[in-house]
C-alpha positions in Angstrom: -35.7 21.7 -63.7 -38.3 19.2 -63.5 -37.1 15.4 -62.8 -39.1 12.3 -63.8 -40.7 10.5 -61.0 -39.3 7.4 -60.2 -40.9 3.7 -61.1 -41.7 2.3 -58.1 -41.4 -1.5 -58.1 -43.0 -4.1 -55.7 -41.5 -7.5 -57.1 -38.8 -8.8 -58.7 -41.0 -9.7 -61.8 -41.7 -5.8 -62.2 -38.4 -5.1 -62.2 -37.0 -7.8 -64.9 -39.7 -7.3 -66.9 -38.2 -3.3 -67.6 -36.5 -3.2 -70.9 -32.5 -2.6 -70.6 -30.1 -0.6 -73.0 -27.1 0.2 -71.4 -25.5 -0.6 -67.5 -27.7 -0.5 -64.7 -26.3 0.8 -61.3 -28.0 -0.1 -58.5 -27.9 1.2 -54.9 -28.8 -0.9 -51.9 -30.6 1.1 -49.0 -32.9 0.8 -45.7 -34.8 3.8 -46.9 -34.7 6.9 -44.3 -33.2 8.3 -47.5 -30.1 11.0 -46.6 -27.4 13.5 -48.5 -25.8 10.4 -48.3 -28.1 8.2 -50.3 -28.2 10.9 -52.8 -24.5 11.7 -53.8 -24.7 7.6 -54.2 -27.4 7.4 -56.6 -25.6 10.8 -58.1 -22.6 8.8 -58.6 -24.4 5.7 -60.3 -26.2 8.3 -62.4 -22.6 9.9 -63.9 -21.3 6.3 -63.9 -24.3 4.6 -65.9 -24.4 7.3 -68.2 -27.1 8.7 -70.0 -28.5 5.4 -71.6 -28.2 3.4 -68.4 -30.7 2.8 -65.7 -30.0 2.9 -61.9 -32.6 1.5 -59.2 -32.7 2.0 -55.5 -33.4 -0.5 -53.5 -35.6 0.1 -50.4 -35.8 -2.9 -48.3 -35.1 -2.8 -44.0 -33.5 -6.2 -43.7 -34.6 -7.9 -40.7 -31.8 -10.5 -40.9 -29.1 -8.1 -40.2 -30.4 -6.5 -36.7 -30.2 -8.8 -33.5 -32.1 -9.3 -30.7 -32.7 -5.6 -28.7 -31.4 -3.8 -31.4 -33.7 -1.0 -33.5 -35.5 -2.4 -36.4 -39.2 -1.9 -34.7 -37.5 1.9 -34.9 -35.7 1.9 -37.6 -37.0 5.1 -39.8 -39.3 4.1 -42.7 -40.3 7.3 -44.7 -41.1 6.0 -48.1 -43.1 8.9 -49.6 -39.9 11.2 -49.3 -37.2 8.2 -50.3 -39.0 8.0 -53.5 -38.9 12.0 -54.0 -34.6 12.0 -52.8 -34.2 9.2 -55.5 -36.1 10.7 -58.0 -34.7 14.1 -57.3 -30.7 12.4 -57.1 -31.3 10.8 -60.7 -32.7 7.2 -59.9 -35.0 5.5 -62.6 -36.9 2.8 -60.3 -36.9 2.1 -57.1 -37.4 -1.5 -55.9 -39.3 -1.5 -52.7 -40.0 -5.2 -51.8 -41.8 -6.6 -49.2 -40.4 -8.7 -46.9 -41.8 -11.8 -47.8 -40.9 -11.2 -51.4 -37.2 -11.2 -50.7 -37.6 -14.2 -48.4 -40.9 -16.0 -49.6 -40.0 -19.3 -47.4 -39.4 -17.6 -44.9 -35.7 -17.0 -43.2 -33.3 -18.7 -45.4 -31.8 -21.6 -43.9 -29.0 -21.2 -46.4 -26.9 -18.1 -45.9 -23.7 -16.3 -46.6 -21.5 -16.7 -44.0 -19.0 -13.8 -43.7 -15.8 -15.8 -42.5 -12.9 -14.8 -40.3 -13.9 -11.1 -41.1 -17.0 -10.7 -40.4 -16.4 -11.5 -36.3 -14.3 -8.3 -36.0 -15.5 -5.2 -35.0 -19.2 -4.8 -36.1 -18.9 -8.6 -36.4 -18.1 -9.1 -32.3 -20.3 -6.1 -31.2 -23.1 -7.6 -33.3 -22.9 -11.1 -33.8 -24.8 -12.5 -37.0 -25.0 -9.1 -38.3 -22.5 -9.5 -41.0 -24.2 -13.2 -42.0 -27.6 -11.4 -42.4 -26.5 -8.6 -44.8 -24.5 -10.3 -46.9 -27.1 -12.8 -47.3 -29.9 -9.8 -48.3 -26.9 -8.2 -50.6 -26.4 -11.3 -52.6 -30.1 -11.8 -52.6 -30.7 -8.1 -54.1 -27.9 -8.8 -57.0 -29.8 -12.0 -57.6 -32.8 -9.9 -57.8 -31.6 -7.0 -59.4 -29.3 -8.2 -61.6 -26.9 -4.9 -61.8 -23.4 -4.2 -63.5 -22.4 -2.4 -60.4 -23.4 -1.8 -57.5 -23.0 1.3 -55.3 -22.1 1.1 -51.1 -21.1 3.9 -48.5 -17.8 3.8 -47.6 -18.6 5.2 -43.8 -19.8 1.1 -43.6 -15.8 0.3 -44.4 -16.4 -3.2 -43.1 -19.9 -4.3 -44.9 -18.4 -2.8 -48.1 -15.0 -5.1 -47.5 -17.1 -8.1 -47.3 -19.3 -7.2 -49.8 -16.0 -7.1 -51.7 -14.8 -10.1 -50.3 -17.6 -12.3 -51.1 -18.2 -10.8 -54.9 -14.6 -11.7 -55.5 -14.3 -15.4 -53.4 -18.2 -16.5 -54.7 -17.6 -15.0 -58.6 -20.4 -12.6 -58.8 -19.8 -10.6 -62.0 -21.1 -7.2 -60.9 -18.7 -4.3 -60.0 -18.4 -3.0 -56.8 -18.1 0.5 -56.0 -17.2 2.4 -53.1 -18.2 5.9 -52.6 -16.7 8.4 -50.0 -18.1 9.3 -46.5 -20.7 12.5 -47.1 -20.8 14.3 -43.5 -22.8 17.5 -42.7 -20.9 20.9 -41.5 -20.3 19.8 -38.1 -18.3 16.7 -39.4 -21.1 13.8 -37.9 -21.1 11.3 -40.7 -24.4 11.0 -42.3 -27.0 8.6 -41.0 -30.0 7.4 -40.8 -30.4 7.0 -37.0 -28.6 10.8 -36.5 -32.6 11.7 -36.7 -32.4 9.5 -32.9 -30.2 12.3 -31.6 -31.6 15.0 -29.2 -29.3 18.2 -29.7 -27.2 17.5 -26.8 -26.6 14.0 -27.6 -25.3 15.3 -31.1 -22.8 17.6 -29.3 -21.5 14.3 -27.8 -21.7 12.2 -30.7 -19.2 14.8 -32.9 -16.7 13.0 -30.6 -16.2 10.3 -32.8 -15.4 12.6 -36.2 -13.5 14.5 -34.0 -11.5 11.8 -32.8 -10.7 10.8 -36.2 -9.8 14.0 -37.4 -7.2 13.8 -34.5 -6.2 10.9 -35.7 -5.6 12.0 -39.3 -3.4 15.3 -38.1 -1.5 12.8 -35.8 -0.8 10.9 -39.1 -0.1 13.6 -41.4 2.7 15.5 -38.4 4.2 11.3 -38.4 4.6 11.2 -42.2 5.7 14.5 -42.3 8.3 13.5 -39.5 8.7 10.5 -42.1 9.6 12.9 -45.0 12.0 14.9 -42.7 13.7 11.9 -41.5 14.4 11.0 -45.3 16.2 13.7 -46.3 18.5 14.1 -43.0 21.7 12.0 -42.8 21.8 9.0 -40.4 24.1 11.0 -38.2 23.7 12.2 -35.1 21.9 14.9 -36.9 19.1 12.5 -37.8 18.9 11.7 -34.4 18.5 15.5 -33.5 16.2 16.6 -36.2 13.8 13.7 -35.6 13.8 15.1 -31.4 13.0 18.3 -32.3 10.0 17.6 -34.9 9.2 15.2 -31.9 9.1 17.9 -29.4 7.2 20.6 -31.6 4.3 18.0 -31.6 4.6 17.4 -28.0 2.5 20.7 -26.6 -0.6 19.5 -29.4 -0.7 15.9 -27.6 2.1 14.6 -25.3 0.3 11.4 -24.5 0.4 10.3 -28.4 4.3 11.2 -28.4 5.0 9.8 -25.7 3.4 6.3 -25.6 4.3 5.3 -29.6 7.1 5.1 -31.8 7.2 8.3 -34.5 5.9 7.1 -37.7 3.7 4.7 -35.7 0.1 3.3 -35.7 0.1 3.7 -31.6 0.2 7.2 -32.1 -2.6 7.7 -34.2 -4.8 5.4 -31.8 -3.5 7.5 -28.8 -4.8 11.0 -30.6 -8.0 9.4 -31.3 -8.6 7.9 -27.9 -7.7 11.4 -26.2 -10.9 13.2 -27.8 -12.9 9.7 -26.9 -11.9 9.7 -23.4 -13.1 13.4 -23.0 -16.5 12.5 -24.6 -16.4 9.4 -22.0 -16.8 12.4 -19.6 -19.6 14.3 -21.5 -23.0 15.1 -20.3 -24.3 12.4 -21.8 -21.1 10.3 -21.9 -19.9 8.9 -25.2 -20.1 4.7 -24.5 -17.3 3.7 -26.5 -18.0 0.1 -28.1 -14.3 0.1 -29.9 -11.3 2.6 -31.4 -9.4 0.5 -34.4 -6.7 1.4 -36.5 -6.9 -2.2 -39.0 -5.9 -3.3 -42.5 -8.8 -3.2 -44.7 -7.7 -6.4 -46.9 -8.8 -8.0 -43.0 -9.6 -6.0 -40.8 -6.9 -7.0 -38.4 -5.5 -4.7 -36.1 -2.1 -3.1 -37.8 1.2 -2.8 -36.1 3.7 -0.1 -35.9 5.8 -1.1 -38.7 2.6 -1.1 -41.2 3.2 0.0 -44.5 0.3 0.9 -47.0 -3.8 1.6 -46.2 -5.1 1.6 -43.0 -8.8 2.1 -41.8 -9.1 4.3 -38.7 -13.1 3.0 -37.1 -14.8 3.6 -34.4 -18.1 2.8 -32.9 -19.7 4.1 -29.6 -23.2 4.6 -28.4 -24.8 8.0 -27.7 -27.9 7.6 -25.6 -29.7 4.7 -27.4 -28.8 5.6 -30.8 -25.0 3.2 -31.7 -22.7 5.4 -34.5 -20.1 4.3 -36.7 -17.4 6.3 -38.6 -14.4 5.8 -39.8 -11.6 7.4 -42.1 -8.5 5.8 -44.4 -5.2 7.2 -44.1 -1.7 5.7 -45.5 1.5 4.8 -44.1 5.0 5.4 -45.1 4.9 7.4 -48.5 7.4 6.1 -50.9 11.1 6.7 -50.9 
């Protein structure tokens, strides 16, 4: 199958001057395209149809990285993000420069990402969150999309991006599209490339400690289920002990330090398999382990009902990771 070259686009005149039939998807990147980019600009493909147009954006922001931290590095390969976006289904590719996003200059006038935005990423990286939503709105200025396309292994950025779409009226729709992760289970990313082979043995830690977090969940609303259709009897009381005890052998800390049913358990599983990479030759540098609501971000409680986001973030040598996975709690009666 041979697949059209995409146009490759400097300014925003270039691109506005492109004739439009149907909805135009767009997908916002920092080039070092990935599998990840591609199932993206696959999924605005299927969702702009046939007669629709989807553009790439290519454009290392230099707002969103603060002092010490890798945008000198940062991977630029443009020959082979045009071919990935090309080859995925993308019609143009807007690659601006930097002084074509911000032609004054830094913007003395920015988005500000609120309460939010100084959680997590937001306190480990202070300004981050200000910066990118500042170059998002910018791009949906420029490119002018129906809907836009983001990651969900960035849970927080794409909760803002949400956030600030909804609270500043932006009429584009926003669209989030599932974690891609190669065999191992490491999350795609652009700065895996960073990785020498036995800092990527370390670094599995963190999908790893997620997955332990997830199969702590699923044994709690299991135990949930159980608990549902036993009596409140004493025979409650000695069904839920023995589910309790049958989990006990596959990680007594977790058990023993949280209620069943309870978000401390699922932070306790996930923290086990962190501690042990803490250990690691190299050692896993934990930056943070939340369990949070993802209408906030704030850190949930036991008695939590509905989504969760389960992040975490740690550095590996030089190169800092992120992941994260969503999980609910307490099925329906």
């Amino acid at each position: 199958m041979t697949t059209t070259p995409p146009v490759l686009l400097r300014t925003a005149d270039e691109l506005h001057a492109r004739v439009r039939h149907g909805r135009r998807a767009v997908v916002m990147t920092m080039g070092a395209l990935h599998e990840g980019h591609a199932t993206l600009i696959r999924t605005a493909r299927d969702l702009a149809g046939p007669d629709g147009e989807v553009v790439v954006t290519v454009f290392v922001n230099p707002l969103q990285f603060g002092a010490g931290e890798d945008l000198d590095r940062y991977p630029r390969t443009p020959d082979a993000d045009l071919k990935i976006a090309g080859q995925a289904g993308a019609d143009a590719v807007f690659a601006p420069s930097v002084d074509e996003v911000y032609p004054g200059g830094e913007p003395q006038v920015r988005v500000t990402a609120g309460p939010m935005g100084e959680l997590l990423e937001g306190a480990s990286r202070p300004g981050h969150f200000d910066g990118m939503l500042t170059v998002v709105a910018k791009l949906l200025h420029l490119t002018r999309p129906d809907l836009a396309l983001y990651g969900q292994k960035d849970a927080q950025q794409l909760a803002l991006i949400r956030r600030m779409v909804r609270d500043l009226n932006f009429g584009v729709e926003i669209v989030g599209v599932p974690t891609v992760r190669e065999e191992d289970g490491l999350a795609l990313s652009s700065r895996n490339r960073y990785l020498s082979a036995r800092e990527r043995r370390t670094a599995l830690a963190l999908s790893q400690a997620l997955f332990a977090g997830l199969d702590r969940h699923a044994a709690q609303e299991a135990l949930r289920a159980r608990a549902r259709e036993v009596p409140a009897t004493q025979e409650r009381a000695e069904a839920l002990s023995a589910l309790g005890e049958s989990r006990a052998a596959a990680d007594a800390h977790a058990v023993a330090t949280s209620a069943p049913g309870g978000a401390g358990a699922v932070r306790a599983a996930a923290r086990l398999v962190l501690d042990d990479a803490a250990r690691a030759d190299p050692p896993l540098e934990l930056d943070y382990l939340a369990l949070v609501d993802p209408s906030d971000f704030a850190e949930i409680g036991d008695d939590h009902t509905g989504e969760a986001v389960l992040a975490v973030a740690a550095r590996v040598g030089a190169t800092r990771l992120i992941d994260n996975v969503h999980l609910t709690f307490g099925a329906a009666s």
